[in-house]
XYZ file of C-alpha atoms in Angstrom:
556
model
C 74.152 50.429 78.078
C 75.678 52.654 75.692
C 73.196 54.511 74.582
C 72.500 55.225 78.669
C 75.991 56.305 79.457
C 75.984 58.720 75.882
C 72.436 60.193 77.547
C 74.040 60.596 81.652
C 76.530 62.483 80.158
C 74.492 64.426 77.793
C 72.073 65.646 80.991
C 75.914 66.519 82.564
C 77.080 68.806 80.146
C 73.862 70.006 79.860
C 73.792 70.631 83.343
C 77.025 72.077 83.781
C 76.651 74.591 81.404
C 73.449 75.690 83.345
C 75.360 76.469 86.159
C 78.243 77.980 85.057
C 79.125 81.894 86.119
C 79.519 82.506 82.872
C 76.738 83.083 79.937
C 76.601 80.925 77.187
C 74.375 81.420 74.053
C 74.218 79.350 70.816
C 72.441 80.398 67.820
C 72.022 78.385 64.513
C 73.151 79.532 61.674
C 69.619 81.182 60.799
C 70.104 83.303 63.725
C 67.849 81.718 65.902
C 68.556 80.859 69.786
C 69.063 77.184 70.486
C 70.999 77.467 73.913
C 70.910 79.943 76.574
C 72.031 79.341 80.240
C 70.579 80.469 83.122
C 73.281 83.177 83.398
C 72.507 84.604 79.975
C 68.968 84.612 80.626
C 69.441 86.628 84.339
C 71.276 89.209 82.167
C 67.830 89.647 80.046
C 66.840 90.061 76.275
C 69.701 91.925 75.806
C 72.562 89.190 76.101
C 70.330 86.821 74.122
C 69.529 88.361 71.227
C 72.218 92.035 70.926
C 74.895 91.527 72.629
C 76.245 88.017 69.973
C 75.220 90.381 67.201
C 77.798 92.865 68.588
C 80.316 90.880 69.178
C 80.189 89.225 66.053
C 80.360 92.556 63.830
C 83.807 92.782 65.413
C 86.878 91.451 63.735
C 88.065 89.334 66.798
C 84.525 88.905 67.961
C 84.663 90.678 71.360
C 83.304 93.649 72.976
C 82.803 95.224 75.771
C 79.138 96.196 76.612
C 77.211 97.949 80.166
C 74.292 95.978 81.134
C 72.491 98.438 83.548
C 75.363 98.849 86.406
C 77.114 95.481 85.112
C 79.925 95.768 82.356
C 80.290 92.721 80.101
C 83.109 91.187 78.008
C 80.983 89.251 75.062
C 82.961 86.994 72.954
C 81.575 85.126 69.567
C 83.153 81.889 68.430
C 82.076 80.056 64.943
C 81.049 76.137 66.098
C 80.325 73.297 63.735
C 78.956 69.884 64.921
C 78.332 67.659 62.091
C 76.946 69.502 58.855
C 75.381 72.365 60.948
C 76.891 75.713 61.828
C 76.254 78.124 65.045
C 76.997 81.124 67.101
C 78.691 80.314 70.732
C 78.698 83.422 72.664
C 80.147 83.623 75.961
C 78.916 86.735 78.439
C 81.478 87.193 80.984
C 80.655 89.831 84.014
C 83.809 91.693 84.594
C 82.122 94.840 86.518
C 84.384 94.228 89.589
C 87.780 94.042 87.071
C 87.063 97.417 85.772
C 86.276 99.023 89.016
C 89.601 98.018 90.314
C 91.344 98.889 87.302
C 89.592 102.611 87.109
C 90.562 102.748 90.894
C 94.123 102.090 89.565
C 94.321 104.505 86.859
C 92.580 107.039 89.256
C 95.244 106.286 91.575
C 98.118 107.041 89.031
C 96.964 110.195 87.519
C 94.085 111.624 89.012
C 94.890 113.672 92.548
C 92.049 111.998 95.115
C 92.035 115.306 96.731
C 90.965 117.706 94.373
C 89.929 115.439 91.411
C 92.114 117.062 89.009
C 94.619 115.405 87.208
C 98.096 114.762 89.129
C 101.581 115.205 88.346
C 102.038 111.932 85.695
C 99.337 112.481 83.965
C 99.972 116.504 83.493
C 103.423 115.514 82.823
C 102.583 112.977 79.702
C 99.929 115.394 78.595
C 102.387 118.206 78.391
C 105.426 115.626 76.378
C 102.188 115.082 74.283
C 101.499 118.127 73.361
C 104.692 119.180 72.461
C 105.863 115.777 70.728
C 102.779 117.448 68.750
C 103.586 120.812 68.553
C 105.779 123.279 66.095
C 107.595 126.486 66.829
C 104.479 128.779 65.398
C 102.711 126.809 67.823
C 102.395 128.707 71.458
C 101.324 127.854 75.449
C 102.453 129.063 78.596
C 102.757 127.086 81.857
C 101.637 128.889 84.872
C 103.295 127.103 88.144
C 100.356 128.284 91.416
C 101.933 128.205 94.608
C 99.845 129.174 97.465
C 101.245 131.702 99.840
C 101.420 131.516 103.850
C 99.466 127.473 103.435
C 100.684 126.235 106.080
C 99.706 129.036 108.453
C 96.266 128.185 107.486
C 96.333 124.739 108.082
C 97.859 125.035 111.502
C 95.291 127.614 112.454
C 91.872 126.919 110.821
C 92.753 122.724 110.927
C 94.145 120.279 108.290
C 90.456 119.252 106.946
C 90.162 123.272 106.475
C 92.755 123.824 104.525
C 92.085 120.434 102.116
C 88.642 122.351 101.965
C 90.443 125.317 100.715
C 92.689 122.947 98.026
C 89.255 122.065 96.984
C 87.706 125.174 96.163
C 91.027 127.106 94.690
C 90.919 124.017 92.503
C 87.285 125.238 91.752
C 87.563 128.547 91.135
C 90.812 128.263 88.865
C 89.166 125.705 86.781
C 85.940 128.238 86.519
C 88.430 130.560 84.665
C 89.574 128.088 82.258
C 88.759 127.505 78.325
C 88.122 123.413 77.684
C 91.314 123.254 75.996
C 93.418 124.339 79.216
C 94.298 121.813 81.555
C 95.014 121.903 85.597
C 96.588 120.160 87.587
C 97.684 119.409 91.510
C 101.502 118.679 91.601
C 102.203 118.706 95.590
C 100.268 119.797 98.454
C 99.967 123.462 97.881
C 101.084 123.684 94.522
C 99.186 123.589 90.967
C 100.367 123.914 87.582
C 98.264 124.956 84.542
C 98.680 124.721 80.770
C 97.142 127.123 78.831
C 96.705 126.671 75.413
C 96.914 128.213 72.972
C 97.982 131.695 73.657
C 97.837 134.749 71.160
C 100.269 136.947 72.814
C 102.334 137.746 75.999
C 99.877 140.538 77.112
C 96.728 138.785 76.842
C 98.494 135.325 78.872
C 99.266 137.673 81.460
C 96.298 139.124 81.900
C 94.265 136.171 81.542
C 96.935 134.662 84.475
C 96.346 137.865 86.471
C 92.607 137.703 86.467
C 93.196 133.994 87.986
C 95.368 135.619 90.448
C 92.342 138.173 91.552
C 90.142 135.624 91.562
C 91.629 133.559 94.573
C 92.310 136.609 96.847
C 88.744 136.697 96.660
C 87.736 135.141 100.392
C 86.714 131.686 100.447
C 84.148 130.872 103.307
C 84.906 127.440 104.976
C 83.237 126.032 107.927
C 82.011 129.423 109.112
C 85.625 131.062 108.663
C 85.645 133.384 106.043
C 89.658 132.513 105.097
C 91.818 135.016 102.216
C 94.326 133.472 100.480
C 96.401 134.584 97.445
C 99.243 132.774 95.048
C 102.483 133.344 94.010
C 102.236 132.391 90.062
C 104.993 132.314 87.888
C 104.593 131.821 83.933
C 106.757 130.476 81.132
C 105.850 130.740 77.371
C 106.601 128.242 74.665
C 108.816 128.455 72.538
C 110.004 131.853 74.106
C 111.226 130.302 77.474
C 111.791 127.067 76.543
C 111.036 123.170 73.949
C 111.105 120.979 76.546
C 109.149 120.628 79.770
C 111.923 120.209 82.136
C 113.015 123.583 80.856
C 109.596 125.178 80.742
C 108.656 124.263 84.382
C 112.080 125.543 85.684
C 111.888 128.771 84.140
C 108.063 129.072 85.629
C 108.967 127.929 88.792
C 112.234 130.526 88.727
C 109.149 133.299 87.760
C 107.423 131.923 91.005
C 110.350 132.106 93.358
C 110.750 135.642 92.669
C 107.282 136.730 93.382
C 108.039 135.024 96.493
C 110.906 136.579 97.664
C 108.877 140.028 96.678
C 105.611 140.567 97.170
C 103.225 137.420 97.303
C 99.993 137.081 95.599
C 101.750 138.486 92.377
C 102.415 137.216 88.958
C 105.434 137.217 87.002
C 107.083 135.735 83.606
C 109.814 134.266 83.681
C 113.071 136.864 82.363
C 116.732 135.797 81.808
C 117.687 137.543 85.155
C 115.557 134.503 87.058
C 117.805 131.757 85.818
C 120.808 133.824 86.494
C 119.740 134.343 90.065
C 118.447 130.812 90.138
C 122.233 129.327 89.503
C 123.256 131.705 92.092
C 120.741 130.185 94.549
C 121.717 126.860 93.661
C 125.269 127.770 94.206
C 124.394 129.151 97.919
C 122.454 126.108 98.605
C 126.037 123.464 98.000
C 127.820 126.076 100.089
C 125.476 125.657 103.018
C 125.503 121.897 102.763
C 129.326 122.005 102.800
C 129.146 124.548 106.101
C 127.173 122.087 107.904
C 129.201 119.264 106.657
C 131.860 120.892 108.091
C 131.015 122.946 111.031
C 131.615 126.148 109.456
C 128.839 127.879 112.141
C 129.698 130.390 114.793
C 128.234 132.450 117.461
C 127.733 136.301 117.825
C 126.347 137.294 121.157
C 124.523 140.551 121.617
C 123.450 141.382 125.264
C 120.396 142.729 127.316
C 120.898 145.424 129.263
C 119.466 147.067 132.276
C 118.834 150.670 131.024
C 118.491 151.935 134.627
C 122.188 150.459 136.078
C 123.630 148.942 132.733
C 123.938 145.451 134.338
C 123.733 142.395 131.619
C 120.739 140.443 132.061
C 121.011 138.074 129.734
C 122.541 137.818 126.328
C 121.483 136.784 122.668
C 123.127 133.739 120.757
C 123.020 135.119 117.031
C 124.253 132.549 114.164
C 126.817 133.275 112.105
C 128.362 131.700 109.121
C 132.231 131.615 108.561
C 132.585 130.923 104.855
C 135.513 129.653 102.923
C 137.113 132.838 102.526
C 136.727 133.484 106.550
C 134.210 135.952 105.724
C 131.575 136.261 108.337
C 128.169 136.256 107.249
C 125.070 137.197 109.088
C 121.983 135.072 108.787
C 119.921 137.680 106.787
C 121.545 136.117 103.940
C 121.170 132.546 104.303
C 118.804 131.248 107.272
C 115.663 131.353 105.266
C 117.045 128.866 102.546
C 117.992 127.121 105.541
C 114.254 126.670 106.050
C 113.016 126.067 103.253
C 115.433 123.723 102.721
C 114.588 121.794 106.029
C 118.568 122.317 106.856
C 117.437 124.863 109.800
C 117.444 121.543 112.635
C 120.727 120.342 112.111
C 121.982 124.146 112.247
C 120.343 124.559 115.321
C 121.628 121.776 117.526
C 125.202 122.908 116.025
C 124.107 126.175 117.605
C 123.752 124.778 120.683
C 126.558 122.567 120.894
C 128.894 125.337 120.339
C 127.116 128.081 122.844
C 127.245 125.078 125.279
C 130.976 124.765 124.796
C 131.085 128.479 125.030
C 129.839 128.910 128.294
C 133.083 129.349 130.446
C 133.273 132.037 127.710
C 130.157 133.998 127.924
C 130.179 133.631 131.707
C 133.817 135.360 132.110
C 132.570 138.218 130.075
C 129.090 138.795 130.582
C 128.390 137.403 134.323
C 127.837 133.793 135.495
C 123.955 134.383 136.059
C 122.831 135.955 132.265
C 120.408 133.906 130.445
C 120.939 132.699 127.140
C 118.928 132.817 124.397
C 119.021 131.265 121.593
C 116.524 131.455 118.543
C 114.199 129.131 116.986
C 112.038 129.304 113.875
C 108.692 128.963 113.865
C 108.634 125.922 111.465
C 110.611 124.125 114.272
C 108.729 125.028 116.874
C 105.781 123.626 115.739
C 108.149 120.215 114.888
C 107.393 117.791 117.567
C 109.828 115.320 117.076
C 112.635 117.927 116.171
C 111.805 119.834 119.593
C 111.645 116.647 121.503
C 115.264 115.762 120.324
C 116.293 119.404 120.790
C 114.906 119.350 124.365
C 116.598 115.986 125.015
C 119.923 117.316 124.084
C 119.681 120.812 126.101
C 118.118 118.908 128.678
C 121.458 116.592 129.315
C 123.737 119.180 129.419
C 122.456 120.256 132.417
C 122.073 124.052 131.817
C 118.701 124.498 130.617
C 117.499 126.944 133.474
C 120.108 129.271 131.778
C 118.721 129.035 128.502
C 116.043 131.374 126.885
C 114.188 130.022 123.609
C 112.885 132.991 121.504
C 110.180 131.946 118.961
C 107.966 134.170 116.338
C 104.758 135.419 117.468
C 103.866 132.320 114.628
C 105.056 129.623 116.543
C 102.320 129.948 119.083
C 99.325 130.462 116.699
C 99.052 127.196 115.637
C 96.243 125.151 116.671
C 97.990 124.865 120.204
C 100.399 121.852 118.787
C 103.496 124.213 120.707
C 100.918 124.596 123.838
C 100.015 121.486 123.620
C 102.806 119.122 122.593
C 106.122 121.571 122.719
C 106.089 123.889 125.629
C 105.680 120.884 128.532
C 109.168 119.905 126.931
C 110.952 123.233 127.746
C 109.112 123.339 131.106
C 110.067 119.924 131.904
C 113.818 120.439 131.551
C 113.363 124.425 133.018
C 114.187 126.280 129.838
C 112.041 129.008 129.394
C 110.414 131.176 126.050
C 110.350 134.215 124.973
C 107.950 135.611 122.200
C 110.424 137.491 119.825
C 109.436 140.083 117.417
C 106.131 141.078 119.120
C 103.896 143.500 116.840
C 104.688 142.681 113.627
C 103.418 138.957 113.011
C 99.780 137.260 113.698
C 100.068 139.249 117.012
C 96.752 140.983 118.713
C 96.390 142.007 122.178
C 93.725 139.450 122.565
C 96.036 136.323 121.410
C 98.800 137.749 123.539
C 96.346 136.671 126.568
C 96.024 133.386 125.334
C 100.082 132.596 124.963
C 101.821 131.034 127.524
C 105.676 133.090 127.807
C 108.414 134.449 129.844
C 109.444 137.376 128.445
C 107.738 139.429 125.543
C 110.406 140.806 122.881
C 108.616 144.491 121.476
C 109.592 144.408 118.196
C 111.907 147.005 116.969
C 109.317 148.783 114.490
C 108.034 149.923 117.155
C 110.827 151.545 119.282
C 112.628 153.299 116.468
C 112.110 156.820 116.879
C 109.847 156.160 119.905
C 109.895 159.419 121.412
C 108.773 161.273 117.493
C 105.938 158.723 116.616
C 102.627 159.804 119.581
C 101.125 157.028 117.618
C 103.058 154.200 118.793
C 103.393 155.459 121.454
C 100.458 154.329 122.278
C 100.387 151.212 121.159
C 103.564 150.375 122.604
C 102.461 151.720 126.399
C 99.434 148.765 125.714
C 101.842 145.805 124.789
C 103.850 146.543 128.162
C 100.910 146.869 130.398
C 99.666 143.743 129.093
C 102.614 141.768 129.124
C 103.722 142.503 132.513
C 99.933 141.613 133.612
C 100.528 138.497 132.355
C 103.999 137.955 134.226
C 106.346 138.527 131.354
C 109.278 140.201 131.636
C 109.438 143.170 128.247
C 112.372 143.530 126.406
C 112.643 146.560 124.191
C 114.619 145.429 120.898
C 116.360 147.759 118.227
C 117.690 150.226 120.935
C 119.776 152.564 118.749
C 119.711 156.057 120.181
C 120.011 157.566 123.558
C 116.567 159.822 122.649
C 114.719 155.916 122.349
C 116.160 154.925 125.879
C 115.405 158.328 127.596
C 112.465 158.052 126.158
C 111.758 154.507 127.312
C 113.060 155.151 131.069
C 110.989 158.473 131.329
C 107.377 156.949 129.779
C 107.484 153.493 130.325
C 108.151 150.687 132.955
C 110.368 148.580 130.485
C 114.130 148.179 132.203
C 115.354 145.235 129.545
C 116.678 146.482 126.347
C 118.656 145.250 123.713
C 120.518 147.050 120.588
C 123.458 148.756 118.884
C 123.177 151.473 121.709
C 124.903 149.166 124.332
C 126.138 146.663 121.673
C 126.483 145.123 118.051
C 126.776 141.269 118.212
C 129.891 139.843 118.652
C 132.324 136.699 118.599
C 133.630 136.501 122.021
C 137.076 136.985 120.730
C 135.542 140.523 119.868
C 134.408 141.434 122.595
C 137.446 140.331 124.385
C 139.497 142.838 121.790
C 137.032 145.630 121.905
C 137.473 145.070 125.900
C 141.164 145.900 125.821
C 140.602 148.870 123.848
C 137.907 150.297 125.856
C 140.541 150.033 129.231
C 143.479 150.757 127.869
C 145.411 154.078 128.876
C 143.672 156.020 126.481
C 140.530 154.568 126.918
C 137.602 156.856 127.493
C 133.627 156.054 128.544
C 133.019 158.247 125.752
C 134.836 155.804 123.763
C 133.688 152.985 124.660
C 130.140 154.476 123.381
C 131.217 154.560 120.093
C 133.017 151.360 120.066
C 131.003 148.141 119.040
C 130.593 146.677 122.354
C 129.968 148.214 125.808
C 132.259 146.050 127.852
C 130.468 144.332 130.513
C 133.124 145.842 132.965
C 132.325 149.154 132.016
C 128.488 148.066 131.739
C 128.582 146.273 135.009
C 127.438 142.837 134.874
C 124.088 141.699 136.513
């Protein structure tokens, strides 16, 4: 009976090591295989006879070994039974574990899109590098910001312009030594460490010929598409020990290419970080003006050039600082975009010309339009322009309102077409293509845009009646406009030789300038009213003054 029960349970362990997942292999102490489940033996010679040998010339008796596609974790244990000594191996498939775990280091420090490493991993390579390095040591960081990306992406599609991350990420690595390392830090912007340098001269041209190289065109589903990049430099130790320090400084370099002329390089100079604070300094001030209301409105009108009647009139923003300084927008409304603080500006905008009304209706004429200006970033916002819709649709005066966009706003996949303009239509607001000539304009995409009025950009009317040239160009923009039911509004009026020209040669009526009037605060215009009628007061006068009253104007 006992000798039974000792033999069942033999054939059970016997059995159960058969089927488990795991290999098992025993050799004797001569080497020789005495055990092998069926596991082992799938995996083939290999994990019979090498693999134990491996893991047993390792100190802790495991390694890690590919079998074909399959990675294996081999350990070797010493086993005594009796007076007799063997090898137990155990083969353990753990292909699936490493998968997921090269899926999670992927993940944290390699950018899906492009491949190349991402911001952690550049980051802990750079604190590397210099936890490594010594001051006769010398890189430079090169921060690669690509210019006008999102115009791209709205026009040529999203999977376009990943296609275009792609092969910039291409073509800057084709230009790099194995020791320099890229990498993809945010949507449109890289970073790359190059190292070592020799000198200053050499970096930059070596950075330079990177920046020719991607205003070559890159062809992408049929579209041949040009791009260029704003790339600004910093040199170690010269600029900087520290990363932190080292990336501000390039991305300072960066900003000011920029705010110049894009596609450029520059290194970073003193003067960067100076102007950087400044920015910095701007950027609190805004926050506090929004925080506090510190907005106001100048209006500017649009004038009948044949009987001087007001038309309609422009909402300009203005900015009241702490000092009660006004400032115009020239000086702060593109931070405001870049910043994303342009929305919350512009429903302040129209809160206040909404509680000016009574206002610009006494002076200018119950029946002007207003218009009031969005950016082309907005436009193109969907859930922004839904709000701002929702608001200007409940005050009940948005058949008085004008919304003047960039020629931008409208080239752009048709998301305003498509998802925007119903919104103003709905609530009766209407649009107005400002700046006309000087954007993504053509005649041929004029003919596809859906607008009101058509706003001729001021380039074009300075000096009107000197230039033949545009001339020409500007009788085409009118024809076609009013063809297409806009009303033309001639902007930049300055001189009474543009408006005689303009009434003489052309069929525009609207204009709009410092000829008939600067913008103003209504309490202003009010003053510059009283002036212009007082006993003294001349027509002549009120030529020269700032603002053409409406009385002596006439209103529409």
């Amino acid at each position: 009976m006992s000798q039974s029960l000792s033999s069942n349970r033999q054939n059970l362990l016997e059995a159960a090591i058969q089927t488990l997942p795991v290999g098992v292999v025993v050799h004797d102490a001569r080497g020789l295989c005495v055990l092998a489940n069926a596991a082992a033996r799938a995996l083939g010679p290999t994990a019979i006879h090498d693999l134990p040998d491996a893991a047993c010339s390792q100190p802790e008796g495991m390694v890690v070994e590919e079998i074909g596609e399959r990675v294996v974790e081999v350990r070797a244990l010493a086993l005594h039974a009796e007076r007799d000594a063997f090898t137990l191996t155990t083969i353990a498939d753990v292909t699936q574990h490493h998968r997921i775990q090269r899926e999670l280091i992927a993940r944290a420090f390699i950018d899906s899109l492009t491949g190349l490493p991402n911001r952690t991993m550049f980051e802990q390579s750079i604190e590397e590098l210099l936890g490594e390095s010594g001051l006769a040591d010398r890189f430079a960081l090169a921060f690669i910001d690509l210019d006008n990306f999102k115009h791209i992406n709205d026009y040529y599609s999203h999977d376009a312009g990943d296609a275009l991350l792609r092969k910039v990420a291409d073509r800057v690595r084709g230009a790099l030594r194995p020791s320099d390392l890229l990498a993809r830090i945010g949507g449109d912007e890289f970073v790359l460490l190059i190292n070592p340098i020799s000198d200053r001269s050499n970096t930059l041209a070596t950075v330079q010929g990177i920046s020719e190289r991607l205003k070559q065109p890159f062809f992408i589903d049929g579209h041949e598409i040009f791009a260029s990049a704003s790339i600004g430099l910093s040199l170690f130790p010269e600029h900087g020990t520290t990363y932190e320090v080292l990336r501000r400084q390039a991305d300072n370099a960066m900003y000011r290419v920029k705010g110049g002329v894009k596609g450029g390089v520059s290194v970073f100079e003193e003067t960067m970080s100076h102007a950087a604070t400044a920015r910095m300094a701007v950027e609190q001030r805004l926050r506090l003006a929004i925080r506090d209301r510190c907005f106001c409105c100048a209006y500017q009108p649009k004038v009948d050039m044949r009987t001087h009647a007001v038309l309609g009139v422009e909402v300009l923003l203005r900015w009241r600082d702490e000092l009660g300084v006004i400032q115009a927008p020239g000086d702060f409304i593109e931070l405001a975009i870049e910043l994303g603080l342009i929305n919350e500006i512009t429903l302040q905008v129209l809160a206040e010309t909404v509680r000016a009304m009574p206002d610009i209706d006494e002076v200018f004429g119950p029946d002007v339009s207003v218009s009031l200006n969005i950016a082309a970033k907005q436009a193109c916002d969907v859930p922004f322009m839904a709000a701002f819709c929702d608001a200007l649709g409940e005050t009940g005066l948005a058949r008085r309102f004008v919304l003047e966009l960039t020629e931008e706003a409208f080239f752009t996949k048709g998301r305003f077409q498509r998802d925007v303009l119903p919104r103003i239509r709905a609530i009766g607001a209407r649009v107005s293509i400002d700046d006309f000539g000087v954007g993504y304009s053509s005649l041929a995409a004029l003919a596809e845009i859906t607008a009101d009025e058509l706003k001729i950009d001021r380039s074009f009317i300075t000096d009107i009646d000197k230039r033949p040239r545009s001339q020409i160009v500007l009788k085409a923009i009118e024809s076609l406009g009013l063809a297409l039911g806009m009303s033309v509004v001639a902007e930049g009026v300055e001189t009474f030789e543009e408006v005689a020209y303009l009434l003489g040669a052309t069929q525009i009526r609207c204009a709009q300038g410092f000829y008939y009037a600067k913008p103003m605060l209504i309490d202003q215009i009010r003053l510059s009213e009283e002036r212009a009628v007082g006993p003294r007061a001349t027509i002549a006068h009120s030529r020269n003054s700032d603002f053409r009253s409406p009385n002596l104007l006439r209103r529409a």
